[in-house]
Coordinates of C-alpha atoms and ligand atoms in Angstrom, one line a residue:
M925 CA 6.9 19.1 5.9
A926 CA 3.8 20.6 7.3
Y927 CA 0.9 19.1 7.6
V928 CA -1.8 20.9 5.9
D929 CA -3.6 23.6 7.7
L930 CA -6.5 21.2 8.8
Q931 CA -3.7 21.1 12.1
R932 CA -3.1 24.5 12.2
R933 CA -7.5 24.9 13.3
S934 CA -6.9 23.3 16.1
V935 CA -4.8 22.7 19.1
L936 CA -2.5 19.3 19.1
R937 CA -2.8 16.7 21.7
R938 CA 0.7 15.3 21.3
I939 CA 2.0 11.9 22.0
G940 CA 5.6 11.5 21.5
G941 CA 5.0 12.5 18.4
V942 CA 1.7 11.1 17.5
A943 CA -1.1 13.6 18.1
A944 CA -5.0 12.4 18.4
L945 CA -6.7 12.3 14.4
S946 CA -9.7 13.5 15.8
T947 CA -7.8 16.7 17.1
L948 CA -6.3 17.0 13.8
V949 CA -9.4 17.3 11.5
G950 CA -10.8 19.0 14.0
A951 CA -13.7 16.9 15.3
G952 CA -17.3 18.3 16.0
V953 CA -16.2 20.4 13.2
W954 CA -15.4 18.4 9.8
L955 CA -16.4 14.9 11.2
G956 CA -19.7 15.6 12.4
G957 CA -22.0 17.1 11.1
Y958 CA -20.3 17.9 7.5
R959 CA -22.6 18.3 4.7
P960 CA -21.3 19.7 1.5
A961 CA -24.5 22.5 0.5
L962 CA -24.2 22.0 -3.4
R963 CA -22.4 19.8 -5.9
A964 CA -21.0 21.0 -8.9
A965 CA -19.3 18.1 -11.2
S966 CA -16.3 18.8 -12.4
A967 CA -14.0 16.4 -14.6
S968 CA -15.7 14.2 -16.5
T969 CA -14.6 11.2 -18.8
A970 CA -15.3 11.3 -22.7
M971 CA -15.2 7.5 -22.7
E972 CA -18.8 6.3 -24.0
G973 CA -20.8 4.0 -22.7
P974 CA -22.4 1.6 -21.8
F975 CA -20.9 0.2 -19.3
D976 CA -21.4 -2.9 -17.5
V977 CA -20.3 -1.7 -14.3
D978 CA -21.6 1.7 -12.9
L979 CA -20.6 2.7 -9.5
R980 CA -20.5 5.6 -7.4
V981 CA -18.5 6.4 -4.5
R982 CA -18.6 8.5 -1.8
A983 CA -15.1 10.1 0.5
H984 CA -16.5 10.4 3.3
P985 CA -16.4 11.2 7.4
D986 CA -17.6 8.9 10.0
K987 CA -17.6 7.3 13.4
V988 CA -17.0 3.3 13.4
A989 CA -16.8 1.5 16.5
I990 CA -13.2 -0.4 16.5
L991 CA -12.5 -1.3 19.6
P992 CA -14.9 -1.7 22.7
G993 CA -16.3 1.7 24.3
A994 CA -16.6 4.8 22.5
P995 CA -16.6 4.9 18.5
S996 CA -13.5 6.5 16.4
D997 CA -13.7 8.8 13.9
V998 CA -12.0 8.1 10.5
W999 CA -12.9 8.9 7.2
R1000 CA -14.5 6.0 4.6
Y1001 CA -15.4 5.4 1.5
T1002 CA -18.7 3.6 1.4
A1003 CA -20.1 2.4 -2.3
E1004 CA -23.8 2.1 -4.4
R1005 CA -24.1 -0.4 -7.3
I1006 CA -25.9 1.7 -10.6
V1007 CA -25.9 -0.9 -13.2
G1008 CA -23.4 -4.5 -12.6
P1009 CA -23.6 -8.0 -11.4
E1010 CA -24.9 -7.6 -8.0
D1011 CA -21.7 -9.3 -6.5
T1012 CA -20.0 -5.8 -7.9
L1013 CA -19.6 -4.2 -4.1
T1014 CA -19.0 -6.6 -0.7
P1015 CA -18.3 -5.2 2.2
V1016 CA -15.9 -6.0 4.4
G1017 CA -16.2 -6.1 7.7
E1018 CA -18.2 -3.7 9.5
S1019 CA -15.8 -1.5 10.0
Y1020 CA -14.2 1.6 7.7
T1021 CA -12.5 -0.5 5.2
G1022 CA -14.2 0.2 1.5
P1023 CA -16.8 -1.7 0.0
L1024 CA -14.5 -4.9 -2.3
I1025 CA -15.0 -4.2 -5.7
R1026 CA -15.2 -7.2 -7.7
L1027 CA -14.3 -6.5 -11.2
R1028 CA -14.5 -9.3 -14.2
R1029 CA -11.7 -8.2 -16.9
G1030 CA -13.0 -7.0 -20.3
Q1031 CA -16.0 -5.0 -18.5
R1032 CA -16.3 -1.4 -19.1
L1033 CA -16.8 0.4 -15.4
R1034 CA -18.0 4.5 -14.6
V1035 CA -17.4 5.5 -11.2
R1036 CA -18.2 8.5 -9.9
I1037 CA -16.5 9.9 -7.4
D1038 CA -18.1 12.2 -4.7
N1039 CA -15.8 14.0 -1.9
D1040 CA -17.7 14.8 1.6
L1041 CA -14.1 15.7 3.2
P1042 CA -13.1 18.7 4.1
E1043 CA -9.9 18.6 1.5
D1044 CA -8.8 17.6 -2.0
T1045 CA -8.6 14.2 -2.6
T1046 CA -8.4 11.7 -5.1
V1047 CA -9.2 7.8 -6.0
H1048 CA -5.9 5.9 -7.3
W1049 CA -6.5 2.5 -8.9
H1050 CA -3.6 1.1 -7.3
G1051 CA -2.3 -1.7 -9.9
L1052 CA -4.3 -0.8 -12.7
H1053 CA -3.7 0.0 -16.2
V1054 CA -5.6 2.7 -16.9
P1055 CA -5.6 6.1 -19.3
P1056 CA -3.5 8.3 -16.8
E1057 CA -7.0 11.0 -16.5
M1058 CA -8.2 7.9 -14.7
D1059 CA -5.3 7.0 -12.5
G1060 CA -6.4 9.6 -9.7
Q1061 CA -3.1 11.6 -10.0
P1062 CA -1.9 14.5 -7.5
R1063 CA -2.7 16.4 -10.7
L1064 CA -6.1 16.2 -10.8
P1065 CA -7.2 16.4 -7.3
I1066 CA -11.4 16.2 -6.6
A1067 CA -12.5 19.6 -4.5
P1068 CA -14.5 18.8 -1.2
A1069 CA -18.3 18.8 -2.4
T1070 CA -17.2 18.1 -6.2
S1071 CA -17.5 14.6 -8.1
T1072 CA -15.8 13.2 -10.6
T1073 CA -16.8 10.7 -13.1
L1074 CA -14.0 8.6 -13.8
A1075 CA -14.3 5.2 -16.4
F1076 CA -11.8 3.0 -17.9
D1077 CA -11.9 -0.8 -19.5
V1078 CA -10.9 -2.9 -17.1
V1079 CA -7.6 -4.9 -19.4
D1080 CA -5.9 -6.1 -16.1
R1081 CA -5.1 -10.1 -15.4
A1082 CA -7.8 -11.0 -12.6
G1083 CA -5.5 -10.6 -9.2
L1084 CA -6.3 -8.6 -5.9
Y1085 CA -6.1 -4.8 -6.5
W1086 CA -6.6 -1.9 -4.2
Y1087 CA -8.0 1.6 -4.4
H1088 CA -6.8 4.8 -2.3
P1089 CA -6.4 8.2 -2.1
H1090 CA -3.6 10.6 -4.0
P1091 CA -3.7 13.8 -2.9
H1092 CA -0.2 16.0 -2.8
G1093 CA -1.0 19.9 -2.2
P1094 CA 1.7 22.4 -2.3
N1095 CA 2.3 21.3 1.2
G1096 CA 3.0 18.2 0.7
G1097 CA 0.9 14.6 0.4
R1098 CA -1.9 13.9 2.5
V1099 CA -1.7 10.4 1.6
G1100 CA -0.2 8.4 4.6
F1101 CA -3.0 10.6 6.9
Q1102 CA -6.5 9.7 4.9
S1103 CA -5.6 6.3 4.2
Y1104 CA -4.6 6.2 8.1
A1105 CA -7.9 7.6 8.8
G1106 CA -9.8 4.8 6.7
L1107 CA -9.8 5.7 3.1
A1108 CA -8.8 2.1 1.2
G1109 CA -10.0 -0.4 -0.5
P1110 CA -9.8 -4.1 -2.0
L1111 CA -10.6 -4.8 -5.5
I1112 CA -10.6 -7.6 -7.1
I1113 CA -10.5 -8.9 -10.5
N1114 CA -12.0 -12.5 -11.9
D1115 CA -11.2 -13.7 -15.5
D1116 CA -11.6 -17.1 -17.3
A1117 CA -7.7 -18.3 -16.8
E1118 CA -8.1 -17.8 -13.3
R1119 CA -11.9 -20.3 -13.0
A1120 CA -10.5 -22.7 -15.5
L1121 CA -8.2 -23.3 -12.4
E1122 CA -11.5 -24.1 -9.8
L1123 CA -9.2 -22.5 -6.6
P1124 CA -11.3 -22.2 -3.3
D1125 CA -13.8 -19.5 -3.8
G1126 CA -17.2 -17.9 -1.6
E1127 CA -16.5 -18.5 1.5
R1128 CA -13.5 -19.9 1.2
E1129 CA -11.7 -16.8 -0.5
L1130 CA -10.8 -14.7 2.2
V1131 CA -9.9 -11.0 1.5
L1132 CA -7.5 -10.1 4.9
I1133 CA -6.3 -5.9 4.5
L1134 CA -3.5 -5.5 7.0
Q1135 CA -3.0 -1.8 8.5
D1136 CA -2.0 -0.8 12.0
R1137 CA -2.6 1.2 13.8
T1138 CA -2.5 3.6 17.3
F1139 CA -5.2 4.5 20.0
S1140 CA -5.9 6.8 22.5
N1141 CA -7.5 6.1 26.2
G1142 CA -10.7 7.2 24.2
N1143 CA -9.9 5.5 21.0
E1144 CA -9.3 8.0 18.9
L1145 CA -6.7 6.9 16.5
Q1146 CA -3.6 8.5 16.7
Y1147 CA -1.0 10.1 13.9
I1148 CA 1.7 12.2 13.5
D1149 CA 1.9 15.6 14.6
D1150 CA 3.6 18.9 13.5
G1151 CA 6.4 19.1 15.5
G1152 CA 9.0 17.6 17.4
M1153 CA 12.1 15.5 17.2
G1154 CA 9.5 12.4 17.6
A1155 CA 7.6 13.2 14.3
M1156 CA 10.4 13.9 12.7
M1157 CA 11.3 10.7 13.3
T1158 CA 8.4 8.8 12.8
R1159 CA 8.5 10.4 9.7
M1160 CA 11.5 9.0 8.8
Q1161 CA 10.6 5.5 9.3
G1162 CA 6.7 5.8 8.8
F1163 CA 4.6 5.6 11.0
R1164 CA 3.4 2.7 12.7
G1165 CA 0.5 1.7 14.8
E1166 CA 1.0 0.3 18.2
R1167 CA -1.7 -3.2 17.3
V1168 CA -2.7 -4.0 13.7
L1169 CA -6.4 -4.5 12.3
V1170 CA -7.2 -7.1 9.3
N1171 CA -10.3 -5.0 7.9
G1172 CA -10.6 -2.3 10.0
H1173 CA -11.5 -4.9 13.4
P1174 CA -9.1 -6.1 16.2
D1175 CA -8.2 -9.7 17.2
A1176 CA -9.1 -10.4 14.4
R1177 CA -11.1 -14.6 14.3
R1178 CA -12.3 -16.9 10.6
E1179 CA -14.0 -19.9 11.6
V1180 CA -12.9 -22.5 8.2
S1181 CA -13.2 -26.0 8.5
T1182 CA -11.3 -28.7 7.1
Q1183 CA -10.7 -27.6 3.8
P1184 CA -8.0 -25.6 2.0
Y1185 CA -8.4 -21.6 1.8
R1186 CA -7.6 -19.0 -0.7
L1187 CA -6.3 -16.1 1.5
R1188 CA -5.9 -12.6 0.1
L1189 CA -4.2 -10.3 1.5
L1190 CA -3.2 -7.0 1.1
N1191 CA -0.5 -4.7 3.3
G1192 CA -3.0 -1.6 3.4
S1193 CA -0.3 -0.4 6.3
N1194 CA 1.2 2.9 6.2
S1195 CA 4.8 1.7 6.7
R1196 CA 5.0 -1.1 8.0
I1197 CA 6.6 -4.6 6.5
Y1198 CA 4.9 -8.2 7.7
K1199 CA 7.0 -11.3 8.0
L1200 CA 4.1 -13.7 7.4
A1201 CA 3.9 -17.0 9.3
W1202 CA 1.9 -19.7 10.3
S1203 CA 2.2 -20.1 14.3
D1204 CA 2.4 -24.1 13.5
G1205 CA 5.9 -23.3 11.8
R1206 CA 3.5 -24.7 8.3
A1207 CA 4.9 -23.7 4.9
V1208 CA 3.3 -20.8 3.7
T1209 CA 2.3 -21.4 0.1
V1210 CA 1.8 -18.5 -2.3
I1211 CA -0.1 -18.3 -4.8
G1212 CA 0.1 -14.8 -6.6
T1213 CA 1.2 -11.3 -6.2
D1214 CA 0.0 -7.9 -7.0
G1215 CA -0.5 -8.6 -10.3
G1216 CA -2.1 -12.3 -9.9
L1217 CA -1.5 -15.5 -10.0
L1218 CA 2.0 -17.4 -10.5
A1219 CA 3.0 -19.9 -12.6
K1220 CA 3.2 -21.9 -9.6
P1221 CA 3.2 -22.0 -6.5
E1222 CA 6.1 -21.0 -4.1
R1223 CA 7.0 -22.3 -0.5
R1224 CA 8.6 -20.3 1.9
R1225 CA 8.5 -20.4 5.7
S1226 CA 7.7 -16.4 5.6
V1227 CA 6.9 -14.2 3.1
T1228 CA 7.6 -10.7 3.5
L1229 CA 4.7 -8.4 2.2
A1230 CA 5.4 -4.6 2.2
P1231 CA 3.8 -2.0 2.5
A1232 CA 0.7 -1.8 -1.1
Q1233 CA 1.9 -5.4 -1.6
R1234 CA -1.0 -7.9 -2.0
I1235 CA -0.2 -12.2 -2.1
D1236 CA -2.0 -14.7 -2.9
L1237 CA -1.7 -17.7 0.2
W1238 CA -3.3 -20.7 -0.4
V1239 CA -3.9 -23.1 3.1
D1240 CA -5.3 -26.1 3.1
F1241 CA -6.9 -27.1 7.4
G1242 CA -6.9 -30.2 6.2
D1243 CA -4.8 -32.0 9.0
T1244 CA -5.7 -29.8 11.5
E1245 CA -8.4 -31.0 13.8
P1246 CA -11.6 -29.4 14.5
G1247 CA -11.3 -27.5 18.0
E1248 CA -7.9 -26.2 17.4
S1249 CA -6.9 -23.1 15.8
V1250 CA -4.2 -21.5 13.7
Q1251 CA -2.5 -18.4 13.5
L1252 CA -1.1 -16.3 10.8
V1253 CA 1.1 -13.7 12.0
S1254 CA 3.9 -11.6 11.7
E1255 CA 7.3 -13.2 13.1
E1256 CA 9.6 -10.8 14.3
Y1257 CA 12.8 -9.6 12.6
Q1258 CA 15.4 -7.0 13.0
L1259 CA 16.7 -5.2 9.6
G1260 CA 20.1 -4.1 12.0
M1261 CA 21.6 -1.9 9.4
M1262 CA 19.9 1.5 11.1
G1263 CA 21.1 1.4 14.4
E1264 CA 24.7 1.0 13.4
R1265 CA 24.8 3.9 10.5
M1266 CA 22.9 6.3 12.5
G1267 CA 25.8 5.4 15.6
D1268 CA 28.0 5.9 12.6
M1269 CA 27.1 8.8 11.7
M1270 CA 26.3 10.6 15.0
D1271 CA 30.4 9.5 15.7
R1272 CA 31.1 11.5 12.7
G1273 CA 29.0 14.1 13.8
M1274 CA 27.2 14.3 10.4
M1275 CA 23.6 14.3 12.1
G1276 CA 24.4 18.1 14.4
D1277 CA 25.8 19.2 11.4
R1278 CA 23.7 19.0 9.0
M1279 CA 20.8 20.6 11.1
G1280 CA 23.0 22.6 11.8
G1281 CA 20.3 25.3 11.3
M1282 CA 17.4 23.9 12.3
M1283 CA 18.3 22.8 15.9
D1284 CA 21.5 23.5 18.4
R1285 CA 22.9 20.4 17.8
G1286 CA 23.6 19.6 21.2
M1287 CA 20.3 18.8 21.4
M1288 CA 20.2 16.8 18.7
G1289 CA 22.3 14.2 20.7
D1290 CA 20.9 14.1 23.5
R1291 CA 17.7 13.4 21.7
M1292 CA 19.2 10.6 19.7
G1293 CA 21.2 9.2 22.6
E1294 CA 17.5 8.9 24.3
M1295 CA 16.1 8.1 21.7
M1296 CA 18.4 5.2 21.0
D1297 CA 18.1 4.3 24.2
R1298 CA 14.9 3.5 24.9
G1299 CA 15.2 1.4 21.3
M1300 CA 14.0 3.4 19.3
M1301 CA 16.3 3.3 16.6
R1302 CA 16.4 -0.2 16.5
D1303 CA 12.7 -0.3 16.7
M1304 CA 12.5 1.5 13.0
M1305 CA 14.7 -1.3 11.7
G1306 CA 12.8 -4.7 13.0
S1307 CA 9.3 -5.7 14.4
E1308 CA 8.0 -7.7 17.1
R1309 CA 5.8 -10.6 16.7
L1310 CA 2.1 -9.8 15.8
S1311 CA -0.8 -12.0 15.9
L1312 CA -3.0 -11.1 12.5
V1313 CA -5.7 -13.7 12.7
T1314 CA -6.6 -16.6 13.9
F1315 CA -8.3 -19.6 12.1
A1316 CA -10.2 -21.4 14.5
V1317 CA -10.5 -25.3 13.4
V1318 CA -14.5 -25.7 13.4
A1319 CA -15.9 -28.1 11.3
R1320 CA -14.9 -31.2 9.1
A1321 CA -15.2 -30.9 5.5
N1322 CA -14.6 -34.6 3.3
D1323 CA -14.4 -33.1 -0.8
A1324 CA -10.4 -31.6 0.0
E1325 CA -9.1 -30.7 -2.8
T1326 CA -5.0 -30.4 -4.0
L1327 CA -3.6 -27.1 -5.5
P1328 CA -2.4 -27.9 -9.2
E1329 CA 1.1 -27.4 -8.9
R1330 CA 0.9 -25.6 -12.5
L1331 CA -0.7 -22.0 -12.5
A1332 CA -1.0 -19.1 -14.3
Q1333 CA -0.4 -20.4 -18.6
D1334 CA -0.7 -16.6 -19.4
L1335 CA 2.3 -14.3 -17.7
P1336 CA 3.9 -12.9 -20.5
A1337 CA 7.3 -14.1 -20.9
S1338 CA 10.0 -11.5 -20.3
P1339 CA 9.9 -9.0 -22.9
V1340 CA 14.4 -8.2 -21.9
Q1341 CA 16.8 -8.1 -24.7
A1342 CA 20.3 -7.3 -25.4
D1343 CA 19.7 -4.2 -25.7
T1344 CA 16.7 -2.8 -23.1
P1345 CA 18.5 -0.3 -22.0
V1346 CA 18.7 0.7 -18.2
R1347 CA 17.4 3.7 -16.4
R1348 CA 19.4 3.9 -13.1
F1349 CA 17.4 5.4 -9.9
E1350 CA 19.2 6.9 -7.2
L1351 CA 17.3 6.4 -3.4
G1352 CA 18.7 9.1 -1.5
M1353 CA 18.5 11.1 2.0
R1354 CA 18.5 14.7 2.5
M1355 CA 18.9 15.5 6.2
M1356 CA 16.1 17.4 8.1
Q1357 CA 13.7 16.6 4.4
G1358 CA 13.2 13.3 3.8
F1359 CA 14.4 10.7 0.8
T1360 CA 15.2 11.5 -2.6
I1361 CA 14.6 10.2 -5.9
N1362 CA 18.2 10.6 -8.6
G1363 CA 18.5 13.4 -6.1
R1364 CA 14.8 15.2 -6.5
Q1365 CA 11.7 15.8 -4.5
M1366 CA 8.2 15.9 -6.0
E1367 CA 8.1 19.2 -7.8
G1368 CA 3.6 18.9 -8.9
A1369 CA 3.6 17.1 -12.5
T1370 CA 7.1 18.7 -14.0
V1371 CA 9.3 15.3 -15.2
A1372 CA 12.8 15.9 -15.7
D1373 CA 14.8 14.7 -19.2
D1374 CA 15.3 11.4 -17.9
E1375 CA 11.4 11.0 -16.7
I1376 CA 10.3 10.9 -20.8
V1377 CA 9.9 6.8 -21.8
R1378 CA 9.2 5.9 -25.2
L1379 CA 5.1 4.8 -26.1
A1380 CA 5.4 0.7 -26.4
Q1381 CA 9.2 0.2 -25.4
T1382 CA 10.5 -1.6 -23.1
E1383 CA 13.3 -0.9 -20.7
I1384 CA 15.2 -2.6 -17.4
W1385 CA 14.7 0.1 -14.5
E1386 CA 17.3 -0.1 -12.0
F1387 CA 16.6 0.9 -8.7
V1388 CA 19.9 1.6 -5.8
N1389 CA 19.2 1.9 -2.0
N1390 CA 21.8 4.1 -1.2
T1391 CA 19.5 4.6 2.4
M1392 CA 19.6 2.9 5.3
M1393 CA 15.6 2.1 4.8
P1394 CA 14.3 -0.4 2.6
H1395 CA 11.7 1.2 -0.3
P1396 CA 9.4 -0.1 -1.2
M1397 CA 8.8 1.3 -4.7
H1398 CA 6.0 1.1 -7.3
V1399 CA 4.9 2.2 -10.1
H1400 CA 1.7 3.3 -11.3
G1401 CA -0.6 2.3 -14.6
L1402 CA 1.5 -1.1 -15.2
Q1403 CA 2.3 -4.4 -14.1
F1404 CA 6.5 -5.5 -14.0
L1405 CA 8.6 -8.9 -13.0
V1406 CA 11.4 -8.1 -11.6
Q1407 CA 14.7 -9.1 -13.4
E1408 CA 17.3 -8.8 -11.3
R1409 CA 18.4 -8.1 -6.8
I1410 CA 21.8 -7.8 -6.3
S1411 CA 22.6 -7.6 -2.3
A1412 CA 25.7 -5.8 -1.2
G1413 CA 24.7 -5.1 2.6
G1414 CA 23.6 -9.2 2.7
K1415 CA 20.1 -11.0 3.5
T1416 CA 18.4 -9.3 5.9
D1417 CA 15.6 -11.6 8.3
L1418 CA 13.2 -10.5 5.2
H1419 CA 15.1 -11.7 2.4
D1420 CA 14.0 -15.6 2.5
G1421 CA 10.6 -14.1 2.6
I1422 CA 10.8 -12.6 -0.9
I1423 CA 8.5 -13.3 -3.7
D1424 CA 10.4 -11.6 -7.0
A1425 CA 8.5 -14.5 -9.2
G1426 CA 5.5 -12.8 -11.3
L1427 CA 3.4 -9.9 -11.8
H1428 CA 4.6 -6.7 -9.2
D1429 CA 4.2 -3.3 -9.2
T1430 CA 5.6 -2.5 -5.6
V1431 CA 8.9 -3.9 -5.4
L1432 CA 11.0 -4.2 -1.5
V1433 CA 14.1 -2.3 -2.0
F1434 CA 16.0 -3.4 0.6
P1435 CA 19.7 -0.6 2.4
E1436 CA 22.4 -1.1 0.2
E1437 CA 20.7 -3.5 -3.2
R1438 CA 19.9 -2.9 -6.6
V1439 CA 16.7 -4.0 -7.5
R1440 CA 16.6 -4.7 -11.5
I1441 CA 12.8 -4.7 -13.0
A1442 CA 11.6 -4.4 -16.8
L1443 CA 8.1 -2.3 -17.4
T1444 CA 6.5 -2.4 -20.8
F1445 CA 5.0 1.5 -21.1
K1446 CA 2.1 -0.1 -23.7
D1447 CA -1.7 1.8 -24.5
F1448 CA -1.5 5.3 -23.0
E1449 CA 0.3 8.4 -23.9
G1450 CA 0.7 10.9 -20.6
F1451 CA 1.8 11.6 -16.8
Y1452 CA 2.1 8.1 -14.6
M1453 CA 3.9 8.3 -11.4
Y1454 CA 6.6 6.4 -9.8
H1455 CA 7.3 6.6 -6.0
C1456 CA 8.4 4.9 -2.6
H1457 CA 4.7 3.6 -1.1
N1458 CA 5.9 4.0 2.6
M1459 CA 3.0 6.5 2.9
E1460 CA 5.1 8.8 5.0
H1461 CA 8.2 8.6 2.8
E1462 CA 5.7 9.6 -0.6
D1463 CA 3.9 12.1 1.3
A1464 CA 7.7 14.0 1.9
G1465 CA 8.4 13.8 -1.8
M1466 CA 9.8 10.8 -2.3
M1467 CA 7.6 10.4 -5.6
R1468 CA 7.6 11.4 -9.3
Y1469 CA 5.9 11.8 -12.0
F1470 CA 7.4 10.1 -15.0
K1471 CA 6.0 10.9 -19.2
V1472 CA 5.1 8.0 -22.1
V1473 CA 5.3 10.1 -24.8
A1474 CA 4.5 8.6 -28.9
Ligands
C2O1514 CU1 -0.4 2.7 -4.2 CU2 0.7 6.4 -6.3 O1 0.0 4.2 -4.9
CU1515 CU1 -0.9 3.0 -7.6
CU1516 CU1 10.6 4.8 1.5

């Protein structure tokens, strides 16, 4: 599970399995004065203009003030609009977050991506239905100091999507590292169907990107280092930061008036699952998911948001007095299974046996015991309460709107029929190597026979989770419907908050659970990917290609 050569360039500072980001990338070497000498243009699209939107997106190192005191080294996207409506690009806060790209359904987009990072990267349009060559897959890396030009038609429904890197080399993935360093941004598609509903917009449409981060005393971002038991456990669990940033800012606060707002949340965290709730106990009103608006609002005490998922919330501050505030929080939860299971496995000597070659069994046991004492195992499967955003009501407004009980009318009906084939994916674990899908891990752009699907065909994919961790399973290039969720392991603290209605590109599969999704492989032949979106899991190989053939 090597973390490539950048790491080996520098002495790592180890803090319980966590290393400083800037030591990983060799601060001063890369982050400061890195300038590509000559930009070579690589792959470019055959798609013809005219283009309604033409953008340049640059991925590059930078220094950004996140916490009080010293600025932090980050990697980030900045963008420039060559052609397109004025609102195509808007900054998201004043931190590292990539700009909000706002597109309209029907536009033809061209975007040139400049890689000014010291390593390969790609830009993946998470959730969008684009041809394989435009999908930012790891088989199409953009080398340092080169550019790639992509182009596609914007065909998806109105919704919140996002863009992030997707590199994966022979030594493993760099998605977790690059995203953590700051490379991620939101992308909104608007369309007429949505506009007709007159939902809150302008000042009252807030994009909120949730990411957890850990900082050193010197404000350096900390990520997993290369060695030791702590690092191994962190990779199994997925990296979780000590504090939550919203749009790259700590202690997020928004001033609002006594009116309805539309909150568009993206979980851009590497692995943390949020249990969203309001501090005053009011219901959380959900109007949309990954692939856009629901047919009708869903109201819950709390809403579960897994990595890579988006949720569209409607909230009316009309009954909150000016001077008061309400918080959006992530409530405490326990998934509870991990601790017991690990205990079991240790009793049976399973961990020790499997890890035999790597590590002396006695030491393994000791370390495990120590970690369990420190509550680390328990933490792996739960989260404490976190405050996300404070909404301070500062002004009174009179034009209250009510939320229509009928929202989207353009959701597809279930394409499933009696003879729709079922394809099964067993999620498993390989000790010391990470998680698997049908016993396999990422092996470049190769597909097995059972990873080839037919163009225009509808299938049911069934994810069966045989591990003790939840996995947010993502499929590229399409939106799917969740057909069925069968929990043999009983309900967890997070089950009540699951929204299975609507369109999704990422679905959370709990331990001992089977989730069936319905998907249709439309329009484009070629390679796509499916994987767990716990970024440490995907980087360690819980990711595969599939191929669409005519
Ligand atoms: Cu959000 Cu394959 O990625
Ligand atoms: Cu994706
Ligand atoms: Cu996973």
